[in-house]
Amino acid sequence: MSIFLDCFDPAAIERLSHLGVVSGVTTNPNLISRETEPFNLRERIEKICAAVSGPVAVETTASEAAAIVAQGREFYSWNPSQIVIKVPVSMAGYEAIAQFERKHSIPTIATCIMTFAQGYAAALAGAHYLAVFWGRMREAVSSPEEAVILLRERIESEKLRCSILAASIRGPHHAVEALSAGAHIVTVSPQVLESLLKHPGTDETVARFAEDWRCARERGLMS
Ligand code: G3P
């Protein structure tokens, strides 16, 4: 199991990578659209690659299979040792995933998955990762748990070479639910990662221990 960061900010990725718990990054057009200053996409992706040791996912936005493959190959050429191409599941998307994986040996993330069937089809098309949109499925009143449990069963019984990546994580509870249901990876925002790692009880206990330690020293108990 591992944790990726769902983030387009190299500084935040750099800061959180030092914790030793982050092993990859996912980006998407929505995160990109939140930028306020103009930027060069290639330079930004290269900075993100330098800030994390592990896969960095870049999403294609074309709609025809040939155009998706052309766009993805361009992105992949920027850093073949880290970049993974995200392809939204669609008829053209499945075709592109099969080409990336089988013709060009380019690893893919099948993304925007909202059902077991979409995920299973992407696994059969050869995708390395299946990005199941946990939060959006919840918001659409469908069961992400069911989809992930069934996908995990298929992956193991058919020995499919792919990992379930739970995405669209709205809070630490979703991350825990997804990992409990069998997701191999969760991708979370920096805020959700920090919430996952912190607990007020821990802070209180550590403060109490520090006080106990100080008192023990003050009373000359400990040399
Ligand atoms: O990066 C993929 C996914 O996590 C985005 O989810 O629902 O926050 O747009 P969402």
GROMACS .gro file of C-alpha atoms and ligand atoms in nm:
model
  233
    1MET     CA    1   0.000   0.000   0.000
    2SER     CA    2   0.120   0.349  -0.064
    3ILE     CA    3   0.028   0.714  -0.063
    4PHE     CA    4   0.053   0.951  -0.359
    5LEU     CA    5   0.002   1.327  -0.349
    6ASP     CA    6  -0.276   1.471  -0.567
    7CYS     CA    7  -0.100   1.800  -0.622
    8PHE     CA    8   0.048   2.039  -0.881
    9ASP     CA    9   0.261   2.242  -0.640
   10PRO     CA   10   0.632   2.140  -0.640
   11ALA     CA   11   0.700   2.321  -0.310
   12ALA     CA   12   0.425   2.132  -0.125
   13ILE     CA   13   0.539   1.805  -0.284
   14GLU     CA   14   0.902   1.876  -0.185
   15ARG     CA   15   0.802   1.956   0.174
   16LEU     CA   16   0.585   1.646   0.219
   17SER     CA   17   0.824   1.413   0.035
   18HIS     CA   18   1.071   1.457   0.320
   19LEU     CA   19   0.828   1.270   0.549
   20GLY     CA   20   0.917   0.944   0.374
   21VAL     CA   21   0.550   0.846   0.325
   22VAL     CA   22   0.482   0.985  -0.024
   23SER     CA   23   0.578   0.760  -0.316
   24GLY     CA   24   0.424   0.934  -0.616
   25VAL     CA   25   0.223   1.228  -0.750
   26THR     CA   26  -0.095   1.262  -0.954
   27THR     CA   27  -0.190   1.576  -1.141
   28ASN     CA   28  -0.506   1.661  -1.338
   29PRO     CA   29  -0.651   1.950  -1.544
   30ASN     CA   30  -0.859   2.069  -1.247
   31LEU     CA   31  -0.549   2.113  -1.029
   32ILE     CA   32  -0.376   2.290  -1.321
   33SER     CA   33  -0.674   2.526  -1.367
   34ARG     CA   34  -0.629   2.650  -1.010
   35GLU     CA   35  -0.293   2.811  -1.093
   36THR     CA   36  -0.298   3.194  -1.079
   37GLU     CA   37   0.025   3.277  -1.269
   38PRO     CA   38   0.127   3.164  -1.622
   39PHE     CA   39   0.368   2.867  -1.623
   40ASN     CA   40   0.541   2.628  -1.862
   41LEU     CA   41   0.387   2.281  -1.826
   42ARG     CA   42   0.705   2.089  -1.907
   43GLU     CA   43   0.914   2.288  -1.659
   44ARG     CA   44   0.650   2.242  -1.390
   45ILE     CA   45   0.629   1.866  -1.443
   46GLU     CA   46   1.008   1.843  -1.437
   47LYS     CA   47   1.013   2.031  -1.105
   48ILE     CA   48   0.751   1.790  -0.966
   49CYS     CA   49   0.960   1.492  -1.086
   50ALA     CA   50   1.261   1.637  -0.904
   51ALA     CA   51   1.056   1.683  -0.583
   52VAL     CA   52   0.945   1.317  -0.547
   53SER     CA   53   1.108   0.979  -0.606
   54GLY     CA   54   0.835   0.781  -0.774
   55PRO     CA   55   0.574   0.801  -1.049
   56VAL     CA   56   0.439   1.139  -1.162
   57ALA     CA   57   0.107   1.119  -1.346
   58VAL     CA   58   0.025   1.362  -1.627
   59GLU     CA   59  -0.325   1.357  -1.778
   60THR     CA   60  -0.410   1.359  -2.149
   61THR     CA   61  -0.695   1.583  -2.261
   62ALA     CA   62  -0.737   1.482  -2.625
   63SER     CA   63  -1.051   1.287  -2.724
   64GLU     CA   64  -0.943   1.073  -3.021
   65ALA     CA   65  -0.722   0.767  -2.961
   66ALA     CA   66  -0.445   0.878  -3.199
   67ALA     CA   67  -0.438   1.229  -3.050
   68ILE     CA   68  -0.436   1.088  -2.693
   69VAL     CA   69  -0.139   0.868  -2.780
   70ALA     CA   70   0.048   1.155  -2.950
   71GLN     CA   71  -0.011   1.386  -2.652
   72GLY     CA   72   0.085   1.114  -2.401
   73ARG     CA   73   0.404   1.023  -2.585
   74GLU     CA   74   0.505   1.390  -2.578
   75PHE     CA   75   0.447   1.409  -2.199
   76TYR     CA   76   0.627   1.076  -2.144
   77SER     CA   77   0.932   1.195  -2.339
   78TRP     CA   78   0.989   1.464  -2.073
   79ASN     CA   79   1.098   1.202  -1.816
   80PRO     CA   80   1.049   0.834  -1.912
   81SER     CA   81   1.181   0.712  -1.577
   82GLN     CA   82   0.903   0.876  -1.374
   83ILE     CA   83   0.614   0.993  -1.592
   84VAL     CA   84   0.298   0.784  -1.610
   85ILE     CA   85   0.022   0.884  -1.850
   86LYS     CA   86  -0.332   0.934  -1.716
   87VAL     CA   87  -0.606   0.849  -1.964
   88PRO     CA   88  -0.976   0.906  -1.884
   89VAL     CA   89  -1.181   0.590  -1.949
   90SER     CA   90  -1.376   0.625  -2.275
   91MET     CA   91  -1.394   0.417  -2.594
   92ALA     CA   92  -1.098   0.615  -2.733
   93GLY     CA   93  -0.934   0.597  -2.389
   94TYR     CA   94  -0.933   0.215  -2.373
   95GLU     CA   95  -0.789   0.203  -2.725
   96ALA     CA   96  -0.517   0.453  -2.628
   97ILE     CA   97  -0.434   0.264  -2.305
   98ALA     CA   98  -0.385  -0.057  -2.502
   99GLN     CA   99  -0.153   0.125  -2.747
  100PHE     CA  100   0.048   0.299  -2.473
  101GLU     CA  101   0.100  -0.023  -2.280
  102ARG     CA  102   0.138  -0.280  -2.560
  103LYS     CA  103   0.287  -0.082  -2.849
  104HIS     CA  104   0.490   0.187  -2.671
  105SER     CA  105   0.560   0.029  -2.326
  106ILE     CA  106   0.436   0.349  -2.162
  107PRO     CA  107   0.273   0.293  -1.821
  108THR     CA  108  -0.077   0.434  -1.782
  109ILE     CA  109  -0.332   0.527  -1.519
  110ALA     CA  110  -0.688   0.469  -1.637
  111THR     CA  111  -0.867   0.759  -1.469
  112CYS     CA  112  -1.215   0.896  -1.393
  113ILE     CA  113  -1.332   0.541  -1.312
  114MET     CA  114  -1.681   0.541  -1.162
  115THR     CA  115  -1.778   0.171  -1.193
  116PHE     CA  116  -1.632  -0.178  -1.147
  117ALA     CA  117  -1.686  -0.249  -1.519
  118GLN     CA  118  -1.486   0.057  -1.631
  119GLY     CA  119  -1.199  -0.047  -1.402
  120TYR     CA  120  -1.205  -0.411  -1.510
  121ALA     CA  121  -1.205  -0.311  -1.879
  122ALA     CA  122  -0.908  -0.080  -1.820
  123ALA     CA  123  -0.721  -0.363  -1.645
  124LEU     CA  124  -0.788  -0.589  -1.944
  125ALA     CA  125  -0.665  -0.310  -2.176
  126GLY     CA  126  -0.336  -0.329  -1.984
  127ALA     CA  127  -0.344  -0.023  -1.755
  128HIS     CA  128  -0.082  -0.018  -1.474
  129TYR     CA  129  -0.313   0.170  -1.238
  130LEU     CA  130  -0.691   0.204  -1.204
  131ALA     CA  131  -0.793   0.546  -1.061
  132VAL     CA  132  -1.127   0.488  -0.890
  133PHE     CA  133  -1.296   0.823  -0.809
  134TRP     CA  134  -1.403   0.752  -0.450
  135GLY     CA  135  -1.542   1.095  -0.358
  136ARG     CA  136  -1.729   1.148  -0.686
  137MET     CA  137  -1.878   0.799  -0.663
  138ARG     CA  138  -1.997   0.879  -0.311
  139GLU     CA  139  -2.143   1.206  -0.438
  140ALA     CA  140  -2.316   1.009  -0.716
  141VAL     CA  141  -2.458   0.779  -0.447
  142SER     CA  142  -2.284   0.472  -0.585
  143SER     CA  143  -2.064   0.236  -0.383
  144PRO     CA  144  -1.687   0.283  -0.432
  145GLU     CA  145  -1.628   0.006  -0.176
  146GLU     CA  146  -1.813  -0.249  -0.391
  147ALA     CA  147  -1.620  -0.148  -0.702
  148VAL     CA  148  -1.282  -0.167  -0.526
  149ILE     CA  149  -1.355  -0.500  -0.353
  150LEU     CA  150  -1.466  -0.658  -0.684
  151LEU     CA  151  -1.168  -0.512  -0.873
  152ARG     CA  152  -0.926  -0.643  -0.610
  153GLU     CA  153  -1.083  -0.989  -0.639
  154ARG     CA  154  -1.050  -0.986  -1.019
  155ILE     CA  155  -0.694  -0.858  -1.011
  156GLU     CA  156  -0.591  -1.136  -0.773
  157SER     CA  157  -0.791  -1.421  -0.925
  158GLU     CA  158  -0.682  -1.335  -1.281
  159LYS     CA  159  -0.329  -1.228  -1.174
  160LEU     CA  160  -0.373  -0.897  -1.358
  161ARG     CA  161  -0.065  -0.673  -1.336
  162CYS     CA  162  -0.231  -0.354  -1.211
  163SER     CA  163  -0.290  -0.154  -0.893
  164ILE     CA  164  -0.606   0.014  -0.765
  165LEU     CA  165  -0.545   0.384  -0.698
  166ALA     CA  166  -0.822   0.547  -0.497
  167ALA     CA  167  -0.860   0.911  -0.605
  168SER     CA  168  -1.104   1.199  -0.551
  169ILE     CA  169  -1.042   1.160  -0.176
  170ARG     CA  170  -1.239   1.423   0.018
  171GLY     CA  171  -1.095   1.354   0.363
  172PRO     CA  172  -0.888   1.112   0.578
  173HIS     CA  173  -1.198   0.892   0.628
  174HIS     CA  174  -1.216   0.824   0.251
  175ALA     CA  175  -0.846   0.728   0.245
  176VAL     CA  176  -0.894   0.479   0.529
  177GLU     CA  177  -1.214   0.340   0.374
  178ALA     CA  178  -1.042   0.293   0.037
  179LEU     CA  179  -0.736   0.119   0.181
  180SER     CA  180  -0.962  -0.102   0.394
  181ALA     CA  181  -1.166  -0.196   0.086
  182GLY     CA  182  -0.848  -0.311  -0.089
  183ALA     CA  183  -0.706  -0.012  -0.276
  184HIS     CA  184  -0.329  -0.048  -0.326
  185ILE     CA  185  -0.269   0.329  -0.333
  186VAL     CA  186  -0.454   0.642  -0.225
  187THR     CA  187  -0.383   0.980  -0.381
  188VAL     CA  188  -0.458   1.268  -0.149
  189SER     CA  189  -0.421   1.646  -0.135
  190PRO     CA  190  -0.152   1.791   0.098
  191GLN     CA  191  -0.430   1.893   0.341
  192VAL     CA  192  -0.576   1.541   0.356
  193LEU     CA  193  -0.228   1.390   0.402
  194GLU     CA  194  -0.158   1.621   0.697
  195SER     CA  195  -0.498   1.534   0.851
  196LEU     CA  196  -0.419   1.165   0.808
  197LEU     CA  197  -0.088   1.202   0.991
  198LYS     CA  198  -0.202   1.423   1.279
  199HIS     CA  199  -0.422   1.359   1.584
  200PRO     CA  200  -0.490   1.598   1.875
  201GLY     CA  201  -0.444   1.311   2.119
  202THR     CA  202  -0.092   1.256   1.992
  203ASP     CA  203  -0.005   1.626   2.029
  204GLU     CA  204  -0.150   1.629   2.382
  205THR     CA  205   0.039   1.317   2.484
  206VAL     CA  206   0.368   1.446   2.342
  207ALA     CA  207   0.322   1.776   2.525
  208ARG     CA  208   0.243   1.585   2.845
  209PHE     CA  209   0.555   1.366   2.802
  210ALA     CA  210   0.771   1.673   2.745
  211GLU     CA  211   0.636   1.820   3.068
  212ASP     CA  212   0.696   1.491   3.254
  213TRP     CA  213   1.052   1.482   3.123
  214ARG     CA  214   1.114   1.845   3.226
  215CYS     CA  215   0.975   1.776   3.577
  216ALA     CA  216   1.189   1.467   3.617
  217ARG     CA  217   1.499   1.669   3.522
  218GLU     CA  218   1.398   1.961   3.745
  219ARG     CA  219   1.360   1.726   4.041
  220GLY     CA  220   1.710   1.593   3.974
  221LEU     CA  221   1.571   1.245   3.920
  222MET     CA  222   1.765   1.185   3.602
  223SER     CA  223   2.136   1.245   3.534
  224G3P     O1  224  -0.647   1.349  -0.956
  224G3P     C1  225  -0.756   1.273  -0.965
  224G3P     C2  226  -0.864   1.294  -0.863
  224G3P     O2  227  -0.814   1.280  -0.737
  224G3P     C3  228  -0.942   1.421  -0.875
  224G3P     O3  229  -1.055   1.410  -0.800
  224G3P     O4  230  -1.288   1.467  -0.757
  224G3P     O5  231  -1.108   1.601  -0.655
  224G3P     O6  232  -1.148   1.619  -0.897
  224G3P     P1  233  -1.155   1.533  -0.776
   0.00000   0.00000   0.00000
